[in-house]
XYZ file of C-alpha atoms in Angstrom:
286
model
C 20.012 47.448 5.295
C 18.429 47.941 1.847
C 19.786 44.830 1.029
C 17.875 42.836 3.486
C 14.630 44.900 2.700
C 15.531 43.518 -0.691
C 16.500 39.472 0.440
C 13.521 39.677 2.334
C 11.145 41.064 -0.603
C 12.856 38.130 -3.099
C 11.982 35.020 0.183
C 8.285 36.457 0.198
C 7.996 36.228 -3.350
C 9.762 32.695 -3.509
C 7.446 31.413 -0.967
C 4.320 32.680 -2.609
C 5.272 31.093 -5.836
C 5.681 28.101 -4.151
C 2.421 27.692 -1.846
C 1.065 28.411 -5.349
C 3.095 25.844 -7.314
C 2.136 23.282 -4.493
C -1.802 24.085 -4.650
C -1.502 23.788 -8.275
C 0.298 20.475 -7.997
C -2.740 19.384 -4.928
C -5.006 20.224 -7.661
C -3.725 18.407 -10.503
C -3.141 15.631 -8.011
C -6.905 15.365 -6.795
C -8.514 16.139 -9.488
C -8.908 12.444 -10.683
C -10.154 11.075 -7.345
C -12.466 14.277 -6.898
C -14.159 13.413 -10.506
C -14.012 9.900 -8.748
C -16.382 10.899 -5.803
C -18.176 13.135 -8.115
C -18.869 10.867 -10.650
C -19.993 7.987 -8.371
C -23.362 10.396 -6.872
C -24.514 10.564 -11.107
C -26.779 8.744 -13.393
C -25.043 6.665 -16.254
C -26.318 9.067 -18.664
C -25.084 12.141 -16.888
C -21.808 10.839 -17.143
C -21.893 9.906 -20.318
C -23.242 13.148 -21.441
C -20.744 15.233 -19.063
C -18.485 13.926 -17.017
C -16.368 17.014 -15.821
C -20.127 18.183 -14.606
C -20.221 19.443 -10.699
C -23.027 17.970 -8.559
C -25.028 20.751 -8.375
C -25.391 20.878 -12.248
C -27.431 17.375 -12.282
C -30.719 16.256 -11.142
C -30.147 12.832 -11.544
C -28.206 12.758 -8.043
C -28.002 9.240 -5.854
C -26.836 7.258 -3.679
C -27.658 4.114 -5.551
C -24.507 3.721 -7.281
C -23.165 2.480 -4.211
C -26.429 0.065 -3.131
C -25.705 -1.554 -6.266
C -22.127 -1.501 -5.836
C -22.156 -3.046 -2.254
C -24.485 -5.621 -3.912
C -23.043 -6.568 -7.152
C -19.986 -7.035 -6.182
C -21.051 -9.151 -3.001
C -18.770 -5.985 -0.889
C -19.168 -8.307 2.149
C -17.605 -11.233 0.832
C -14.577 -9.122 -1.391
C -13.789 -7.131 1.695
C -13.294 -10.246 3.894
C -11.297 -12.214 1.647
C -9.074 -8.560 1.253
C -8.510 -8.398 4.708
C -7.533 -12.094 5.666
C -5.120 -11.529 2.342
C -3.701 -7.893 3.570
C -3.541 -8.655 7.384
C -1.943 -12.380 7.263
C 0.692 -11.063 4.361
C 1.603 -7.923 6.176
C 2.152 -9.709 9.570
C 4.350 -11.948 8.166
C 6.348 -9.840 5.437
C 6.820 -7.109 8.794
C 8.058 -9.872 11.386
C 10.056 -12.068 9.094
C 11.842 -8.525 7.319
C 12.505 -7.702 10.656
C 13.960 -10.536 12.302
C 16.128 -11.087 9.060
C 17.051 -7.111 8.976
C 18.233 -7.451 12.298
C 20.153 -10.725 11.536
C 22.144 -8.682 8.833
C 22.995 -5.672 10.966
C 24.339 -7.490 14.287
C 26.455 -10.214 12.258
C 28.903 -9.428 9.834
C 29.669 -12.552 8.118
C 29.473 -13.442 4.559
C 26.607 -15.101 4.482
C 24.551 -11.916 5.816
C 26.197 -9.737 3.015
C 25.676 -12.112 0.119
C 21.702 -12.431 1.503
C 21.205 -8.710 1.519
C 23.321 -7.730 -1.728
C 20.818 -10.759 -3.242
C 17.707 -8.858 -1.854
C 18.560 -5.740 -3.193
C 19.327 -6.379 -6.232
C 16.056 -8.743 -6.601
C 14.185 -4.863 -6.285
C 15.008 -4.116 -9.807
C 13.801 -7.179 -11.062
C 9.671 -6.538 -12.645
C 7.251 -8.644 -11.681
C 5.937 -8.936 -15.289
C 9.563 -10.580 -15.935
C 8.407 -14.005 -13.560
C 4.641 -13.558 -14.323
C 4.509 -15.839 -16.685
C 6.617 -18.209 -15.000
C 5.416 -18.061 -11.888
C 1.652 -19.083 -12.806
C 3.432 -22.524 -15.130
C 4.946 -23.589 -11.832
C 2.493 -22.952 -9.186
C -0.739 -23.462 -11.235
C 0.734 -26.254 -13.733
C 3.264 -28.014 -12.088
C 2.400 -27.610 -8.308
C -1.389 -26.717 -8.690
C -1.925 -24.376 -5.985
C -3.409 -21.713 -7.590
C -6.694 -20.904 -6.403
C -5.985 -20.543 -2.834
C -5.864 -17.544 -0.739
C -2.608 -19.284 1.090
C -0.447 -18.846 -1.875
C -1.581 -15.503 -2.299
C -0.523 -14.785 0.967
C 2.681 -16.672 0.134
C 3.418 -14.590 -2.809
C 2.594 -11.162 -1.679
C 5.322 -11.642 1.525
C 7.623 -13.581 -0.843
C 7.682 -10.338 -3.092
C 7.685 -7.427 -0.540
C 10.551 -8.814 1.501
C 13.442 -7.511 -0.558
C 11.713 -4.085 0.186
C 10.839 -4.513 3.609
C 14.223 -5.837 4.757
C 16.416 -2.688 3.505
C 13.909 -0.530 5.461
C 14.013 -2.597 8.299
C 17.673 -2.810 7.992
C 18.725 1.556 7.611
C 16.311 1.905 10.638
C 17.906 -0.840 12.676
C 21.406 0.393 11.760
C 21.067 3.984 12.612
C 18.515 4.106 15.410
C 18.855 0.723 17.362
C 21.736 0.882 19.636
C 23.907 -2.192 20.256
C 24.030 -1.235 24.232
C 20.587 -2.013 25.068
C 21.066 -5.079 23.551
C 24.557 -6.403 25.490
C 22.626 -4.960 28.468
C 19.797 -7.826 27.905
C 22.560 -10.156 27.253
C 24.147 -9.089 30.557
C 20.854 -9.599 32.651
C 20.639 -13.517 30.850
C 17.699 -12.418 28.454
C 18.360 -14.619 25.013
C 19.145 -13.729 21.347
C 14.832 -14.289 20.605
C 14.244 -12.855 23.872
C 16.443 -9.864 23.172
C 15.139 -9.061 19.965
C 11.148 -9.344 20.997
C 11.467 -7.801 24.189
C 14.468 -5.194 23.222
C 14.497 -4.279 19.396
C 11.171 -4.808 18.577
C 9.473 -2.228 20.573
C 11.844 0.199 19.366
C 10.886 -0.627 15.487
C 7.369 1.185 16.103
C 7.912 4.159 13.651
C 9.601 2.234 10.528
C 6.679 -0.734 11.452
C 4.000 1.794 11.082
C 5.612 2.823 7.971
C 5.562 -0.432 6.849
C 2.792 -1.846 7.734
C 1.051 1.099 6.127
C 3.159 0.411 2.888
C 2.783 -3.147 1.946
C -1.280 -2.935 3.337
C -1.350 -0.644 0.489
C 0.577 -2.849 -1.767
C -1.299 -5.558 -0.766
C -5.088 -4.235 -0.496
C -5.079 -2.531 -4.207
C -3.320 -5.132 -5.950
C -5.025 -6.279 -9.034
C -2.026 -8.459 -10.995
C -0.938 -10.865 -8.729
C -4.535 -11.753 -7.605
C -5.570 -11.636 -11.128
C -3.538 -14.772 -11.959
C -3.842 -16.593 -8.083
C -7.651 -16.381 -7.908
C -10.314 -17.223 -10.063
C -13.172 -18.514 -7.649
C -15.277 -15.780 -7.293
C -15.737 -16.553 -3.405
C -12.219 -16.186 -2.698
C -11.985 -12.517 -5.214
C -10.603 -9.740 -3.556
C -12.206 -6.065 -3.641
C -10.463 -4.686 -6.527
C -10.959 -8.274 -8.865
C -14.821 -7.607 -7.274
C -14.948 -4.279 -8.779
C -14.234 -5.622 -12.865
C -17.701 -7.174 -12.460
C -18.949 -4.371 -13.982
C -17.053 -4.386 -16.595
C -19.237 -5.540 -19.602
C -17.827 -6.932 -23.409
C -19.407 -3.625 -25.250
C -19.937 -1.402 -22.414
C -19.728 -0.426 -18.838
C -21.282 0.614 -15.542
C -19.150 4.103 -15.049
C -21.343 5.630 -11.836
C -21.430 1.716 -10.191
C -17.351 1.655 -11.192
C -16.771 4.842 -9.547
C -18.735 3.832 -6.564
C -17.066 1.019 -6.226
C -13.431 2.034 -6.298
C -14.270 4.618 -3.546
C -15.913 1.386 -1.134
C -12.417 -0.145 -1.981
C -10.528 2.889 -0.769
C -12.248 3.622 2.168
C -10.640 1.313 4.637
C -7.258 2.036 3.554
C -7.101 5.411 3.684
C -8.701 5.206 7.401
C -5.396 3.221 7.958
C -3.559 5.659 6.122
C -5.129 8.941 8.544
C -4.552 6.981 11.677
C -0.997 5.926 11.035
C 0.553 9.050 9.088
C 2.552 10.288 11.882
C 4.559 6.892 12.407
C 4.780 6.756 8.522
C 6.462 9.685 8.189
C 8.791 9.127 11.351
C 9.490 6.044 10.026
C 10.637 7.539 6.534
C 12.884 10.007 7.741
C 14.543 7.318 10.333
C 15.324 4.613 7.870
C 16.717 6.936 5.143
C 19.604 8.260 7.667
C 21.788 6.050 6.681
């Protein structure tokens, strides 16, 4: 009995230090985006003079970082060109990583092993390795740079390795083969099967997904960097290095800018946590 008073004394203490480890890790975590929102509601000046300053220590505090924000870097414009980018490249990269996932689990052939041994091992491979590379060919030799099409046609090119192996643990360990020689039974087809069958049942790793490569896609600064130049076809985070000047810089229009460019994401992000999670958990099983 004493020795369970005792266990039980050592698990209270253990879980205390952790909660507290975790809030100190929360901290540490939001700190940067808290100085972020903080930040953004200052004067230039107050910033410069003290940065790590709480609101209610300045009297210079406005909302016009963001008017000028929303204005200079023509927010209406960015925001639509990020979400024709983000929307058509995570449509495809989900659909086509899913059809091809589901290719590799249902036949075992070769030709399916040698694909998806080729994908994974293309994860390890940098981007910086094919930058350079990649903008002689397409902007030299092809000249197609410049065009929010190939942007869309790089971003699925490069999250497809990625979004097949998820696709293809999920599909493996939570899509049974039944359901599907139960279609094939009633006379339903191999496209038919898989849209009407196995695709509904992809919800949670979609969500998880979909939620993954939007990221990817929406705060991506490289690959657009070196696709786009026109500033009518700039995404939101290019928009935001307008205020970037050659001796100095806008820090409380900067700030307010990076939090109009997180916004919508992190709406996505709230209203699709529980499927990301769900989806996680499923497609790491096996």
């Amino acid at each position: 009995m004493k020795q369970t008073t005792v266990g039980g004394k050592k698990r209270k203490v253990a879980n205390i230090l952790a909660t507290v480890g975790l809030i100190l890790i929360f901290v540490a975590y939001m700190f940067p985006f808290l100085m972020v929102v903080i930040n953004s509601l200052k004067q230039k000046r107050d910033i410069i003079k003290s940065p790590f300053s709480w609101l209610y220590t300045i009297k210079g505090l406005s909302f016009d970082n963001f008017v000028k924000a929303f204005t200079q870097m023509d927010f209406i414009n960015a925001f639509k060109n990020s979400v024709i980018v983000t929307v058509a490249s995570t449509v495809l990269v989900t659909l086509l990583a899913a059809m091809l996932a589901y290719y590799i689990v249902r036949n075992h052939n070769v030709i399916s092993k040698i694909i998806f041994a080729l994908m994974v091992a293309s994860m390890i491979i940098p981007f910086q390795a094919i930058m350079i590379p990649l903008v002689s060919i397409y902007g030299g030799t092809l000249n197609v740079l410049n065009h929010r099409a190939t942007l869309i046609f790089m971003h699925t090119g490069f999250s497809m390795a990625m979004s097949v192996f998820m696709f293809h643990g999920f599909i493996k360990g939570n899509v049974p083969i039944a359901l599907e020689e139960a279609a094939y039974i009633d006379g339903c087809t191999h496209s038919g099967t898989f849209f009407k069958i196995v695709l509904p049942l992809l919800k949670p790793i979609i969500s998880t997904m979909v939620i993954l490569n939007s990221l990817a896609f929406w705060n991506d600064f490289l690959l657009p960097s070196l696709v786009l130049t026109d500033k009518k076809l700039l995404t939101l985070p290019l928009s935001t290095y307008s205020f970037y000047g050659t001796y100095s810089a806008d820090y409380g229009t900067i700030m307010a800018g990076l939090l109009l460019c997180v916004v919508p994401i992190l709406i996505l992000y709230i209203v699709l946590q529980k499927q990301i999670i769900g989806g996680v958990v499923a497609g790491a099983v096996k």
